[in-house]
JSON list of C-alpha atoms in Angstrom, two decimals:
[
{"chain": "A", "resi": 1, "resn": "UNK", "atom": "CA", "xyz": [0.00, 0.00, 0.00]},
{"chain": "A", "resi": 2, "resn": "UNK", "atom": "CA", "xyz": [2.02, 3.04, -0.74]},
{"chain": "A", "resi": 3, "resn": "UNK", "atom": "CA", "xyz": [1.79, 5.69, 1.33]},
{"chain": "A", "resi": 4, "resn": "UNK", "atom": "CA", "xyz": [3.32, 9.49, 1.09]},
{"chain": "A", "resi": 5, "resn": "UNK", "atom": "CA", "xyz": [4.42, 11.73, 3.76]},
{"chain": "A", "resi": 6, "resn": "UNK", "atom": "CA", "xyz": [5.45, 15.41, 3.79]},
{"chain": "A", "resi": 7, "resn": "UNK", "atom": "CA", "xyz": [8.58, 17.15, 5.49]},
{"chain": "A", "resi": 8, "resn": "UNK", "atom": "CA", "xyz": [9.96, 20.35, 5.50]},
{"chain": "A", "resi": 9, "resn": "UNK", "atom": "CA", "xyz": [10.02, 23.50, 8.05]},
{"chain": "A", "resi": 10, "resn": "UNK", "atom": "CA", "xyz": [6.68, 24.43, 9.67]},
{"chain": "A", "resi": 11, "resn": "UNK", "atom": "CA", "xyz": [7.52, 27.92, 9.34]},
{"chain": "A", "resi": 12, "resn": "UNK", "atom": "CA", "xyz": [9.26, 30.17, 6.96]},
{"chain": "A", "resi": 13, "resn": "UNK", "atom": "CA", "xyz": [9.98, 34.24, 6.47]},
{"chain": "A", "resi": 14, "resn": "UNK", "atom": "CA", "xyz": [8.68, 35.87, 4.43]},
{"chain": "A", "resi": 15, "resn": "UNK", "atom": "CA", "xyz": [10.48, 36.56, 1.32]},
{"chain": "A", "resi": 16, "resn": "UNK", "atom": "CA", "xyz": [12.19, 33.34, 1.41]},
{"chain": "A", "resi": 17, "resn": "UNK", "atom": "CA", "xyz": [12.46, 29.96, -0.03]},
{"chain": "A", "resi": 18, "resn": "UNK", "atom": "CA", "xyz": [9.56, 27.47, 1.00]},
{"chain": "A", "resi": 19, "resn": "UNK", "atom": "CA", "xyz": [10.78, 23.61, 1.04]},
{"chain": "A", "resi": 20, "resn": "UNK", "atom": "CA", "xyz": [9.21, 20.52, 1.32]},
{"chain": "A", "resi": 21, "resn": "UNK", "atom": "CA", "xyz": [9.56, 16.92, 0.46]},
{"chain": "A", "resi": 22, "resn": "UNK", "atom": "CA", "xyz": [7.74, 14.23, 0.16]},
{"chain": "A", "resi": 23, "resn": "UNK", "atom": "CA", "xyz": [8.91, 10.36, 0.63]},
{"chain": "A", "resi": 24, "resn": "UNK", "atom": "CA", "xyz": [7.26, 7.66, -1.13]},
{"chain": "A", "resi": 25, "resn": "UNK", "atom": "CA", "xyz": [7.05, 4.35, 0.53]},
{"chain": "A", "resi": 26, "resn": "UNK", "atom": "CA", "xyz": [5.30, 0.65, -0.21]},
{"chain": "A", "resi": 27, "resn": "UNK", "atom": "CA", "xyz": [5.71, 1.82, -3.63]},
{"chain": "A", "resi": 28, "resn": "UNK", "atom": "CA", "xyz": [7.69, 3.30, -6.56]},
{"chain": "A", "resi": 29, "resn": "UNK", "atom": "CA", "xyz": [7.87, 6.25, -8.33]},
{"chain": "A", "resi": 30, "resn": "UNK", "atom": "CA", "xyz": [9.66, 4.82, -11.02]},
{"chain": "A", "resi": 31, "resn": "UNK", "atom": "CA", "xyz": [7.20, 2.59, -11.72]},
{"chain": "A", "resi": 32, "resn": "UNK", "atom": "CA", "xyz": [5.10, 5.30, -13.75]},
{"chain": "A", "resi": 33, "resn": "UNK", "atom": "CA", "xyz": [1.90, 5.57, -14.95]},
{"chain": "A", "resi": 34, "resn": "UNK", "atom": "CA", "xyz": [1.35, 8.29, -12.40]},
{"chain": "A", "resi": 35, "resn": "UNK", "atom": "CA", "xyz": [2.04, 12.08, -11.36]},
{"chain": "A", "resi": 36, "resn": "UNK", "atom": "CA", "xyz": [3.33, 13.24, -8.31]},
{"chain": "A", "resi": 37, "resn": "UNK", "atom": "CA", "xyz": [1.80, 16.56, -7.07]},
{"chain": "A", "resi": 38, "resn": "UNK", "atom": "CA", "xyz": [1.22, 19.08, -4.57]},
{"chain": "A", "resi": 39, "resn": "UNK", "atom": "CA", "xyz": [-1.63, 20.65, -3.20]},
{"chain": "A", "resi": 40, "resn": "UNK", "atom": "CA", "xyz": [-2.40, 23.29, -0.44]},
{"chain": "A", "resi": 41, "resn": "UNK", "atom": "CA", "xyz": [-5.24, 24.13, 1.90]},
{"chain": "A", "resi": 42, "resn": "UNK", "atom": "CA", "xyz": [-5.32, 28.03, 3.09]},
{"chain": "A", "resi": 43, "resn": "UNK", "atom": "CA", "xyz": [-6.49, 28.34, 6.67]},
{"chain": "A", "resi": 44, "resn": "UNK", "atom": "CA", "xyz": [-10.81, 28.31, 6.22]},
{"chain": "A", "resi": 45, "resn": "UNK", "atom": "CA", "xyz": [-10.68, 28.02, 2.73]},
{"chain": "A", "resi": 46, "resn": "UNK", "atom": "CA", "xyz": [-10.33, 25.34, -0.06]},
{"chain": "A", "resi": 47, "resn": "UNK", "atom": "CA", "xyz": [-8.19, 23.17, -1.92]},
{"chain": "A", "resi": 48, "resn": "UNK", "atom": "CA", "xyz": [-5.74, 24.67, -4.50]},
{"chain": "A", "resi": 49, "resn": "UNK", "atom": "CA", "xyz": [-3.65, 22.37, -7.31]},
{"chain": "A", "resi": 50, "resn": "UNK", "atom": "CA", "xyz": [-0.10, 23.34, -7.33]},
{"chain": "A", "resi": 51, "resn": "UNK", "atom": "CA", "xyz": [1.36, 21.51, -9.88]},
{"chain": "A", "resi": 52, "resn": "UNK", "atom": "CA", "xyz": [2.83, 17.62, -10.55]},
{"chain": "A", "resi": 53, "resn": "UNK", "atom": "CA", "xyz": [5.85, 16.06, -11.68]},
{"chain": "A", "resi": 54, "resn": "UNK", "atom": "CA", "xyz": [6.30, 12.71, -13.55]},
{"chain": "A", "resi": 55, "resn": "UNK", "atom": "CA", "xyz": [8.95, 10.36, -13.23]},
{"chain": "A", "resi": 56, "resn": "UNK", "atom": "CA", "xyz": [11.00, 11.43, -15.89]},
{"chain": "A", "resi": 57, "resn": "UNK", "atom": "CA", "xyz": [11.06, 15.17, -13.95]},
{"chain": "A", "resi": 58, "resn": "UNK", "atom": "CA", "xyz": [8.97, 16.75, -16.68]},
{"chain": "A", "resi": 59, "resn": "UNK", "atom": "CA", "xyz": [6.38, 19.15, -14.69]},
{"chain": "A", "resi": 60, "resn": "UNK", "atom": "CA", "xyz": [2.86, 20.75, -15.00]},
{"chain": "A", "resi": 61, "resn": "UNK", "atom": "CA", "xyz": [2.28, 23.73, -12.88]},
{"chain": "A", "resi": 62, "resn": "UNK", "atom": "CA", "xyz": [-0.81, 25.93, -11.85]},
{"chain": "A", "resi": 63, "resn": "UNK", "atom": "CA", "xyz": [-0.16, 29.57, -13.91]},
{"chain": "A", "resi": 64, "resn": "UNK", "atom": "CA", "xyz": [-0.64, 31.35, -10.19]},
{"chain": "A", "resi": 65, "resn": "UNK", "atom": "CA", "xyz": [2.04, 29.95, -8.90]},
{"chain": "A", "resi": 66, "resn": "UNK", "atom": "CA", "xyz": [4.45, 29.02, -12.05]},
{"chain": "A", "resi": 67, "resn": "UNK", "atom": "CA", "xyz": [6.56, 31.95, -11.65]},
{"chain": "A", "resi": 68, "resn": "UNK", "atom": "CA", "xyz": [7.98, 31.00, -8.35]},
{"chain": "A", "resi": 69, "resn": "UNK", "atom": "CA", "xyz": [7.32, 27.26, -8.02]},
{"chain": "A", "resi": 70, "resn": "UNK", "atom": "CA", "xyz": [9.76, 24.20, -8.75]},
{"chain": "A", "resi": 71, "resn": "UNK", "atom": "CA", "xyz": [9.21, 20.83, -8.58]},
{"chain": "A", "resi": 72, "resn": "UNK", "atom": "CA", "xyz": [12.12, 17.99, -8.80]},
{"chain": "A", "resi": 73, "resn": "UNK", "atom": "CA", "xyz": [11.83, 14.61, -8.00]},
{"chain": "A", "resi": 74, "resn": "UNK", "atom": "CA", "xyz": [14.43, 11.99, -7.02]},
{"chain": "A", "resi": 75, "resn": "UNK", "atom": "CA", "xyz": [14.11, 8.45, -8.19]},
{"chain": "A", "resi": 76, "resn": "UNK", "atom": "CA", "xyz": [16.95, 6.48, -6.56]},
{"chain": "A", "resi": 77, "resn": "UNK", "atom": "CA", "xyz": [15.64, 8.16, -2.81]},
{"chain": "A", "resi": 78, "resn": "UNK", "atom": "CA", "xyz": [11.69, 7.93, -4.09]},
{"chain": "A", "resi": 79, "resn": "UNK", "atom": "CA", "xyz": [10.84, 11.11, -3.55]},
{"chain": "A", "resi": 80, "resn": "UNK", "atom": "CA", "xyz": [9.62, 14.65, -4.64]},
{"chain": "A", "resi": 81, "resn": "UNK", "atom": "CA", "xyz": [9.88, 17.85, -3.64]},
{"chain": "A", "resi": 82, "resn": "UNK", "atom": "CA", "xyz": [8.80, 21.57, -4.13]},
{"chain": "A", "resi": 83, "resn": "UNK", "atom": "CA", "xyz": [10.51, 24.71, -3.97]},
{"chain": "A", "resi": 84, "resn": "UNK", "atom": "CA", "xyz": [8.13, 27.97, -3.56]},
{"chain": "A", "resi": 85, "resn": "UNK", "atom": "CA", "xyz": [10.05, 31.43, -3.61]},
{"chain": "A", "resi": 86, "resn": "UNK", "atom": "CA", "xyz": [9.60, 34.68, -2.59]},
{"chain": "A", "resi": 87, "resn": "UNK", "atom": "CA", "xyz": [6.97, 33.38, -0.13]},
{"chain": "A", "resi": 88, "resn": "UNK", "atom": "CA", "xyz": [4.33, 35.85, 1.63]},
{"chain": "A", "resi": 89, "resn": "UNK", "atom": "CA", "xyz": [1.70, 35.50, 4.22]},
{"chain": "A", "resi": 90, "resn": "UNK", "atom": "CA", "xyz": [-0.62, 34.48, 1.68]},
{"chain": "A", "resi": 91, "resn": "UNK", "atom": "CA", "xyz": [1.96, 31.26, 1.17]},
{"chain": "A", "resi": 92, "resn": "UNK", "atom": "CA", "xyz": [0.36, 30.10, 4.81]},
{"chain": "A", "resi": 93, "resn": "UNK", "atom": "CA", "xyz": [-1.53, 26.71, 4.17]},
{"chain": "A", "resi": 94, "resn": "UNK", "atom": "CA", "xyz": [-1.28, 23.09, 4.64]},
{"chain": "A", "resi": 95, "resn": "UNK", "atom": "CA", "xyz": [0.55, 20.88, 1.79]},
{"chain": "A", "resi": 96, "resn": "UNK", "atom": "CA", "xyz": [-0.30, 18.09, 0.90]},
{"chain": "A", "resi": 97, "resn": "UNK", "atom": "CA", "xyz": [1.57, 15.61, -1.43]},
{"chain": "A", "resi": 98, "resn": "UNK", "atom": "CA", "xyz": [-0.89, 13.36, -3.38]},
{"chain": "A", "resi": 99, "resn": "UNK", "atom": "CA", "xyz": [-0.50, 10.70, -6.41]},
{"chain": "A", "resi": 100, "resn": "UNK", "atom": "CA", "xyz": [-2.39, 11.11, -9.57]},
{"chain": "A", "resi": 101, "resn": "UNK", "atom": "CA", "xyz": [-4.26, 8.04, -10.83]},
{"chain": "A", "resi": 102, "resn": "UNK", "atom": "CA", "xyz": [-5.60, 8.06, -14.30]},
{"chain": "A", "resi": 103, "resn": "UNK", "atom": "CA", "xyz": [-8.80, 6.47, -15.76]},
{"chain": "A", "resi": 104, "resn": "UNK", "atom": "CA", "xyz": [-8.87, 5.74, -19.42]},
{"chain": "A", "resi": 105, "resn": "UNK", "atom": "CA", "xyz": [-12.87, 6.20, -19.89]},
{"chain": "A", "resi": 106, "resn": "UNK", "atom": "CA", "xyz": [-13.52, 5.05, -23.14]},
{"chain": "A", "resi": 107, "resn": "UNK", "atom": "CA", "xyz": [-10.64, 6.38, -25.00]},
{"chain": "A", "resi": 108, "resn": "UNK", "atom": "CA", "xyz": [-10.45, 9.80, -22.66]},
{"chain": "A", "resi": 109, "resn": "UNK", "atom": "CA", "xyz": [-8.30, 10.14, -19.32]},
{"chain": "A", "resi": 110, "resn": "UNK", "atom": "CA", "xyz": [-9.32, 11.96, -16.42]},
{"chain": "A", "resi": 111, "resn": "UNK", "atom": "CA", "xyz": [-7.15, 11.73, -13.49]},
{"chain": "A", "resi": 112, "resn": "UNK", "atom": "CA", "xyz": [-7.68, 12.14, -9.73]},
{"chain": "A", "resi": 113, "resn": "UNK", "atom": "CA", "xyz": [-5.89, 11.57, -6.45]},
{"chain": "A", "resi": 114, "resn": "UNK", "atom": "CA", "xyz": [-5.57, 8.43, -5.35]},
{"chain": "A", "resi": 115, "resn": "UNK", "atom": "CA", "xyz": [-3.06, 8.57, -2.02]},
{"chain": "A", "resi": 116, "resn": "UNK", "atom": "CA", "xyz": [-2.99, 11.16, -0.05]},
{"chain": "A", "resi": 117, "resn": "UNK", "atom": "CA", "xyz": [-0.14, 12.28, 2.70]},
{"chain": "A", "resi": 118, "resn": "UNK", "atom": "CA", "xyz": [-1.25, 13.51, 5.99]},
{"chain": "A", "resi": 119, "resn": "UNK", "atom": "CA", "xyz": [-0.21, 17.33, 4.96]},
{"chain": "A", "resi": 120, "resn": "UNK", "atom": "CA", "xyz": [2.08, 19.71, 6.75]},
{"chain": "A", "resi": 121, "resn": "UNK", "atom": "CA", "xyz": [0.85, 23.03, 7.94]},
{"chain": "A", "resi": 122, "resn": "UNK", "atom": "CA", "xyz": [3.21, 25.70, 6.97]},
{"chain": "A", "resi": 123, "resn": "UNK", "atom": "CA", "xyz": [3.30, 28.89, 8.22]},
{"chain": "A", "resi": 124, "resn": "UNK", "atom": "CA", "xyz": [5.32, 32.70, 6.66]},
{"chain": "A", "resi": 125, "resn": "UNK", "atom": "CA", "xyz": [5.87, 34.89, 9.20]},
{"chain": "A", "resi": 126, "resn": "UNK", "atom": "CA", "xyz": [8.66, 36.68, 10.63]},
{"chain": "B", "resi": 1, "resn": "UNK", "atom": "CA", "xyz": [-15.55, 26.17, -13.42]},
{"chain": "B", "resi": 2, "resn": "UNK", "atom": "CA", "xyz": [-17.06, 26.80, -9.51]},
{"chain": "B", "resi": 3, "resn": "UNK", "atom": "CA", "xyz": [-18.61, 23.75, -7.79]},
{"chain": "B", "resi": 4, "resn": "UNK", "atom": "CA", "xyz": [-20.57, 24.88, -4.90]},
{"chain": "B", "resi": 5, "resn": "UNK", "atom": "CA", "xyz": [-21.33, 21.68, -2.25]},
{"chain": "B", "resi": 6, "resn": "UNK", "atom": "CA", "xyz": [-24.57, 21.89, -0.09]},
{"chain": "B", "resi": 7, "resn": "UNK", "atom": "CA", "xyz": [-24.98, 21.86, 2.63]},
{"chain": "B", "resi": 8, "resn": "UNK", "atom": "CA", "xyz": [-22.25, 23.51, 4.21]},
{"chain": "B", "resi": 9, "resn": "UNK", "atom": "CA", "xyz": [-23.11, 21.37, 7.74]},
{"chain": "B", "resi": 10, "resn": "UNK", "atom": "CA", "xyz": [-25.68, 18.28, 7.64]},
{"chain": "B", "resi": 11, "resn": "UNK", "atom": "CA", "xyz": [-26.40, 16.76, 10.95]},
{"chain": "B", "resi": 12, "resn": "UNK", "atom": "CA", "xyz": [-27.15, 13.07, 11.35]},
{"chain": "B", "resi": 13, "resn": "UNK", "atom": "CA", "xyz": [-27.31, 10.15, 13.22]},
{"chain": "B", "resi": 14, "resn": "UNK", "atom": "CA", "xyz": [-25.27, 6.96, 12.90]},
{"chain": "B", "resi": 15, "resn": "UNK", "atom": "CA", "xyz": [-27.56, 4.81, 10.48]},
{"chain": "B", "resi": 16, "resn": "UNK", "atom": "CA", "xyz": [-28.83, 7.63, 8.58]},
{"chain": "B", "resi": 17, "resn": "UNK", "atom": "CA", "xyz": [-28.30, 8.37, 4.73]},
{"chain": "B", "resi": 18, "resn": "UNK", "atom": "CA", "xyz": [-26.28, 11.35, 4.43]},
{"chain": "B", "resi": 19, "resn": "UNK", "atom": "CA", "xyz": [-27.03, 12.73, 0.82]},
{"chain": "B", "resi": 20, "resn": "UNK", "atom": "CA", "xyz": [-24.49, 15.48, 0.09]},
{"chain": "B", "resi": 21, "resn": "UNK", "atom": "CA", "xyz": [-24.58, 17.55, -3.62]},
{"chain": "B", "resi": 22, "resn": "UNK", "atom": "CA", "xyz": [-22.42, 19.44, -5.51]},
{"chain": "B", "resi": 23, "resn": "UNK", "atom": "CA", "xyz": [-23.31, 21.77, -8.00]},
{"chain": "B", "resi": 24, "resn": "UNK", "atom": "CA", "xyz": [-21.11, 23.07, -10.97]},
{"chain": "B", "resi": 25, "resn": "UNK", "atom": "CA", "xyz": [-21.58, 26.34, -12.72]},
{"chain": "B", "resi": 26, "resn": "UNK", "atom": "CA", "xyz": [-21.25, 24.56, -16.13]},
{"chain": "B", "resi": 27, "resn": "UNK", "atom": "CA", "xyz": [-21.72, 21.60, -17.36]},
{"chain": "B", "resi": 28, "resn": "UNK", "atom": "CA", "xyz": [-18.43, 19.22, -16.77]},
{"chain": "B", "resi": 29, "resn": "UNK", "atom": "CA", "xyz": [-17.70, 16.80, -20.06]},
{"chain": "B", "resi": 30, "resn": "UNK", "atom": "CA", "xyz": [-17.68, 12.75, -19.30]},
{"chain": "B", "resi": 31, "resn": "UNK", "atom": "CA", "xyz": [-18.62, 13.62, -15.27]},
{"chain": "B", "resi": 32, "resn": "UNK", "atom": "CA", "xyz": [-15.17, 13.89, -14.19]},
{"chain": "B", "resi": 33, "resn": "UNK", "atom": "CA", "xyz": [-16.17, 14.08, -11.17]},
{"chain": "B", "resi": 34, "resn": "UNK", "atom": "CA", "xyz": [-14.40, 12.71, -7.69]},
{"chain": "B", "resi": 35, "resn": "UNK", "atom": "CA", "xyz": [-15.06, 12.86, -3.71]},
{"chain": "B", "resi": 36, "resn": "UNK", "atom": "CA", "xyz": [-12.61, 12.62, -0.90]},
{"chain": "B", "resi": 37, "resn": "UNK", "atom": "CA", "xyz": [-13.47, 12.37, 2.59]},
{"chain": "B", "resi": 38, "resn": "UNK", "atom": "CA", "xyz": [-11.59, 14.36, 4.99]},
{"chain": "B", "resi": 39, "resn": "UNK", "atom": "CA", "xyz": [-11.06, 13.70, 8.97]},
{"chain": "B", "resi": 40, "resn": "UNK", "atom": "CA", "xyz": [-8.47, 15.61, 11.41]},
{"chain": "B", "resi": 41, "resn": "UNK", "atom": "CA", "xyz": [-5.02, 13.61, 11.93]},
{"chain": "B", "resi": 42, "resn": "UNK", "atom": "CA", "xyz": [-5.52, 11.64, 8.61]},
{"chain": "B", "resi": 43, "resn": "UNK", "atom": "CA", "xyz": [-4.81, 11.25, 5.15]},
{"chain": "B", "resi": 44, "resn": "UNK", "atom": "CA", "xyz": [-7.39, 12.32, 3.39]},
{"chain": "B", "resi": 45, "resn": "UNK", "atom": "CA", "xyz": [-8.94, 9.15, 1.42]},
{"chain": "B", "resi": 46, "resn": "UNK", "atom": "CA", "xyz": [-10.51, 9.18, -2.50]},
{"chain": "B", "resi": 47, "resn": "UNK", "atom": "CA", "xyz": [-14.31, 7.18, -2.10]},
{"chain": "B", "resi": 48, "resn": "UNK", "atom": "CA", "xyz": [-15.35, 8.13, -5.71]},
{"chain": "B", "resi": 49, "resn": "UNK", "atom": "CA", "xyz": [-14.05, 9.35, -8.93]},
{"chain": "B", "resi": 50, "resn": "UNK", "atom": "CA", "xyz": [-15.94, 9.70, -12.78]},
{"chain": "B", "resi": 51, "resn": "UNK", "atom": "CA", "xyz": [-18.86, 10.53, -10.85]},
{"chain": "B", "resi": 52, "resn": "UNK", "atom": "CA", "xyz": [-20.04, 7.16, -9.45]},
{"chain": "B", "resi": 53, "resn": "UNK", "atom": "CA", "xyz": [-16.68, 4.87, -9.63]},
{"chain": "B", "resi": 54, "resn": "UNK", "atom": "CA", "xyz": [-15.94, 3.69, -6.34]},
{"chain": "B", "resi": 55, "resn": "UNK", "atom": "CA", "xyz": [-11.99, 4.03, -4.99]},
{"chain": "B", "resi": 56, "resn": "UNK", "atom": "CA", "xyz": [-10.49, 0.44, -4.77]},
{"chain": "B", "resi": 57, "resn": "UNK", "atom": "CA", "xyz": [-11.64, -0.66, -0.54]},
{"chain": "B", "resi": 58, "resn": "UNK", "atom": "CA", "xyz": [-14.43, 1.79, -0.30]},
{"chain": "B", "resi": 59, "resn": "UNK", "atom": "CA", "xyz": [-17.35, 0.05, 1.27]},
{"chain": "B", "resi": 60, "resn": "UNK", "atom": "CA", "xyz": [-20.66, -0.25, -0.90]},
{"chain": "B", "resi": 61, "resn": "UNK", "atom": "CA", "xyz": [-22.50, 2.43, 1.43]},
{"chain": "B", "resi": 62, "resn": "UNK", "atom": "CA", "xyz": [-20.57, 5.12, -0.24]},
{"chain": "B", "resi": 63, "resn": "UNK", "atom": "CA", "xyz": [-22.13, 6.00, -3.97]},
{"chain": "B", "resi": 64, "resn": "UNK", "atom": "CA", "xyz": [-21.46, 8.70, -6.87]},
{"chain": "B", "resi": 65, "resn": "UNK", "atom": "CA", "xyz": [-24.33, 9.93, -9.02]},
{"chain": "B", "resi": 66, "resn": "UNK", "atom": "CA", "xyz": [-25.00, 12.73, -11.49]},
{"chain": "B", "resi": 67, "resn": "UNK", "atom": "CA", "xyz": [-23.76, 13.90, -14.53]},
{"chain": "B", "resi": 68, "resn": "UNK", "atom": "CA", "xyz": [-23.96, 17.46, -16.39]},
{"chain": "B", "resi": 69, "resn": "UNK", "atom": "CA", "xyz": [-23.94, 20.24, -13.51]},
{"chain": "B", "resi": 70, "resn": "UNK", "atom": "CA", "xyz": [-25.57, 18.13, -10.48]},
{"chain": "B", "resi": 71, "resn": "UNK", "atom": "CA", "xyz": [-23.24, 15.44, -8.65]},
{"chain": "B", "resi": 72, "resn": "UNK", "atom": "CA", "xyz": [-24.26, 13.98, -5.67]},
{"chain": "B", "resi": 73, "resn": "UNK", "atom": "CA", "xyz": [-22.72, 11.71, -3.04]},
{"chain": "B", "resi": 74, "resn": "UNK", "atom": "CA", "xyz": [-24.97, 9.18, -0.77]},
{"chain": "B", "resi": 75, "resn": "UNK", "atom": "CA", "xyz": [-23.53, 7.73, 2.20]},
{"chain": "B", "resi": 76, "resn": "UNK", "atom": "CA", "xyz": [-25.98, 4.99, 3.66]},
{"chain": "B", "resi": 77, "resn": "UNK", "atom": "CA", "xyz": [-26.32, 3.38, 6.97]},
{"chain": "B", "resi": 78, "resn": "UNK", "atom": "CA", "xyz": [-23.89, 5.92, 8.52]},
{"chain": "B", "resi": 79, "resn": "UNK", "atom": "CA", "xyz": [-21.33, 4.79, 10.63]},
{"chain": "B", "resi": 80, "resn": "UNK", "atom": "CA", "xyz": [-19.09, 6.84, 13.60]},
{"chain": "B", "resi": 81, "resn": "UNK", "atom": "CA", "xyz": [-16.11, 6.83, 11.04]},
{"chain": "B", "resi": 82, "resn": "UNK", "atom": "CA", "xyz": [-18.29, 8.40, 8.38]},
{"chain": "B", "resi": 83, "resn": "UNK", "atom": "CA", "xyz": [-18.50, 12.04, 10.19]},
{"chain": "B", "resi": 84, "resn": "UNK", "atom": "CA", "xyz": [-15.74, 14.59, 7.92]},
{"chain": "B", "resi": 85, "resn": "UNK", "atom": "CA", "xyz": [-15.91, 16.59, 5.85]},
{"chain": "B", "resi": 86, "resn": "UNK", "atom": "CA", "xyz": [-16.47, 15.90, 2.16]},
{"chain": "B", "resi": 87, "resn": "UNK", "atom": "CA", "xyz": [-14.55, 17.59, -1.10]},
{"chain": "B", "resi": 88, "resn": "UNK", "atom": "CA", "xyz": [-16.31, 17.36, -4.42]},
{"chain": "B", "resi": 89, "resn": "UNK", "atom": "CA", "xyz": [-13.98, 18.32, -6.83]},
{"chain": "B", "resi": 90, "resn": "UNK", "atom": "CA", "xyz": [-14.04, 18.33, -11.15]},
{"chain": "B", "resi": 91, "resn": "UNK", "atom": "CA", "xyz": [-10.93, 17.50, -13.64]},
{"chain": "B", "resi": 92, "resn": "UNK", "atom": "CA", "xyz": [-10.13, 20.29, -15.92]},
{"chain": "B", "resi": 93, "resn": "UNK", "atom": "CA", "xyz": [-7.70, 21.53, -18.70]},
{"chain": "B", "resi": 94, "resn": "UNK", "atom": "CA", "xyz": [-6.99, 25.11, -17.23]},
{"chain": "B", "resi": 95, "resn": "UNK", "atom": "CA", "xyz": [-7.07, 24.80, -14.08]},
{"chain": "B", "resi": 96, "resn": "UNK", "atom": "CA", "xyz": [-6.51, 21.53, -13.94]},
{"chain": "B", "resi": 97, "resn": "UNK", "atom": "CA", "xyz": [-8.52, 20.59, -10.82]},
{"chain": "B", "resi": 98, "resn": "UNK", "atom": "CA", "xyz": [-11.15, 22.57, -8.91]},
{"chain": "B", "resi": 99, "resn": "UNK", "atom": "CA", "xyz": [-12.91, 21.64, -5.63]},
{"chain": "B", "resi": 100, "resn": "UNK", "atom": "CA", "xyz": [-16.02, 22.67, -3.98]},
{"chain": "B", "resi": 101, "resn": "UNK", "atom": "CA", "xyz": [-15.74, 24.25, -0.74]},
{"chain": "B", "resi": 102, "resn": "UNK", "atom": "CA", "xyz": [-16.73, 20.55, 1.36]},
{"chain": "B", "resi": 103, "resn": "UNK", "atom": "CA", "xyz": [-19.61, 19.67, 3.52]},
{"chain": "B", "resi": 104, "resn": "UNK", "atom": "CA", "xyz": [-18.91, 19.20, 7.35]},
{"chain": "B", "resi": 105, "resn": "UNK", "atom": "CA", "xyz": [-21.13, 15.48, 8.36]},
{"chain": "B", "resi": 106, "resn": "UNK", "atom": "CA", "xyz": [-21.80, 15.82, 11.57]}
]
């Protein structure tokens, strides 16, 4: 059963780097046929797609956040991480790490998150 | 696309159906449409996706319905596990994934 789990600082100042990471395990990214992605939950409000990685390291991101987001991901240590810059107040949120399944419906994917980590609340402030 | 999930709170009992909608503003192609179930301290957990598929060990009390703009997810014979809160939430192109703003079961 393969399971994800976030790390990284709980808080950060603004203006600087956010970093997290999340390790794969009971399962491998290598594997393929899915994406590896982020997403964030602001304190009361809802959920916002950050962006995925595949295996190969080629990346999708959400056009908010593009100009200051980077995702990488590390095969031999299973695991994937995100870089957000220049981070603000508005940064605040819990992250999640999730896996993207995909569902070939007649000829047409969709996709949708299968596995889930726990999330990690992260907080900008000085 | 905006999906807007109602009610925001629905109170029941253990044993009771929970029926729980979600509404998009336009119509979303081929019903991609999941549900994830959300309690504090855990992972949050896929039930349904494409509408009415159910996620691989998700009991048989949890269904999908709907298609066009009108989704709905029916949780029968509630049990003490069953009270979260519940995301709709519709695959896109641009952006990729949108979510409703959940429904607290209590």
């Amino acid at each position: 059963q393969v399971q994800l789990q976030e790390s990284g600082p709980g808080l950060v100042k603004p203006s600087e780097t956010l970093s997290l990471t999340c390790t794969v395990s009971g399962g491998s990214i290598s594997s393929g046929g899915y994406f590896w992605s982020w997403i964030r939950q602001h304190p009361g409000k809802g959920l916002e797609w950050i962006g995925y990685i595949y295996q190969s390291g080629s990346t999708f991101y959400n056009p908010s956040l593009k100009s200051r987001l980077t995702m990488s991901v590390d095969t031999s240590q299973n695991h994937f991480s995100l870089r957000l810059t220049s981070v603000t107040a508005a940064d605040t949120a819990v992250y999640y790490c999730v896996r993207e399944a995909n569902y070939n419906n007649y000829g047409s994917y969709y996709y949708y998150m299968d596995v889930w980590g726990k999330g990690t609340t992260v907080t900008v402030s000085s | 696309i905006v999906l807007t999930q109602s009610p925001g709170t629905l109170s029941l009992s253990p044993g009771d159906t929970a029926t729980l909608s979600c509404r998009a503003s336009q119509s979303i192609g081929s019903n991609y449409v999941a549900w994830y179930q959300y309690r504090p301290g855990q992972a949050p957990r896929l039930l349904i996706h494409g509408a009415s598929r159910r996620a691989t060990d998700i009991p048989d009390r949890f269904s999908g319905s709907g298609s066009g703009t009108d989704f709905t997810l029916t949780i029968s014979r509630l049990e003490p596990e069953d009270f979260a809160v519940y995301y709709c939430q519709q695959y896109g192109t641009s952006p990729r994934y949108t979510f409703g703003q959940g429904t607290r079961l209590e």
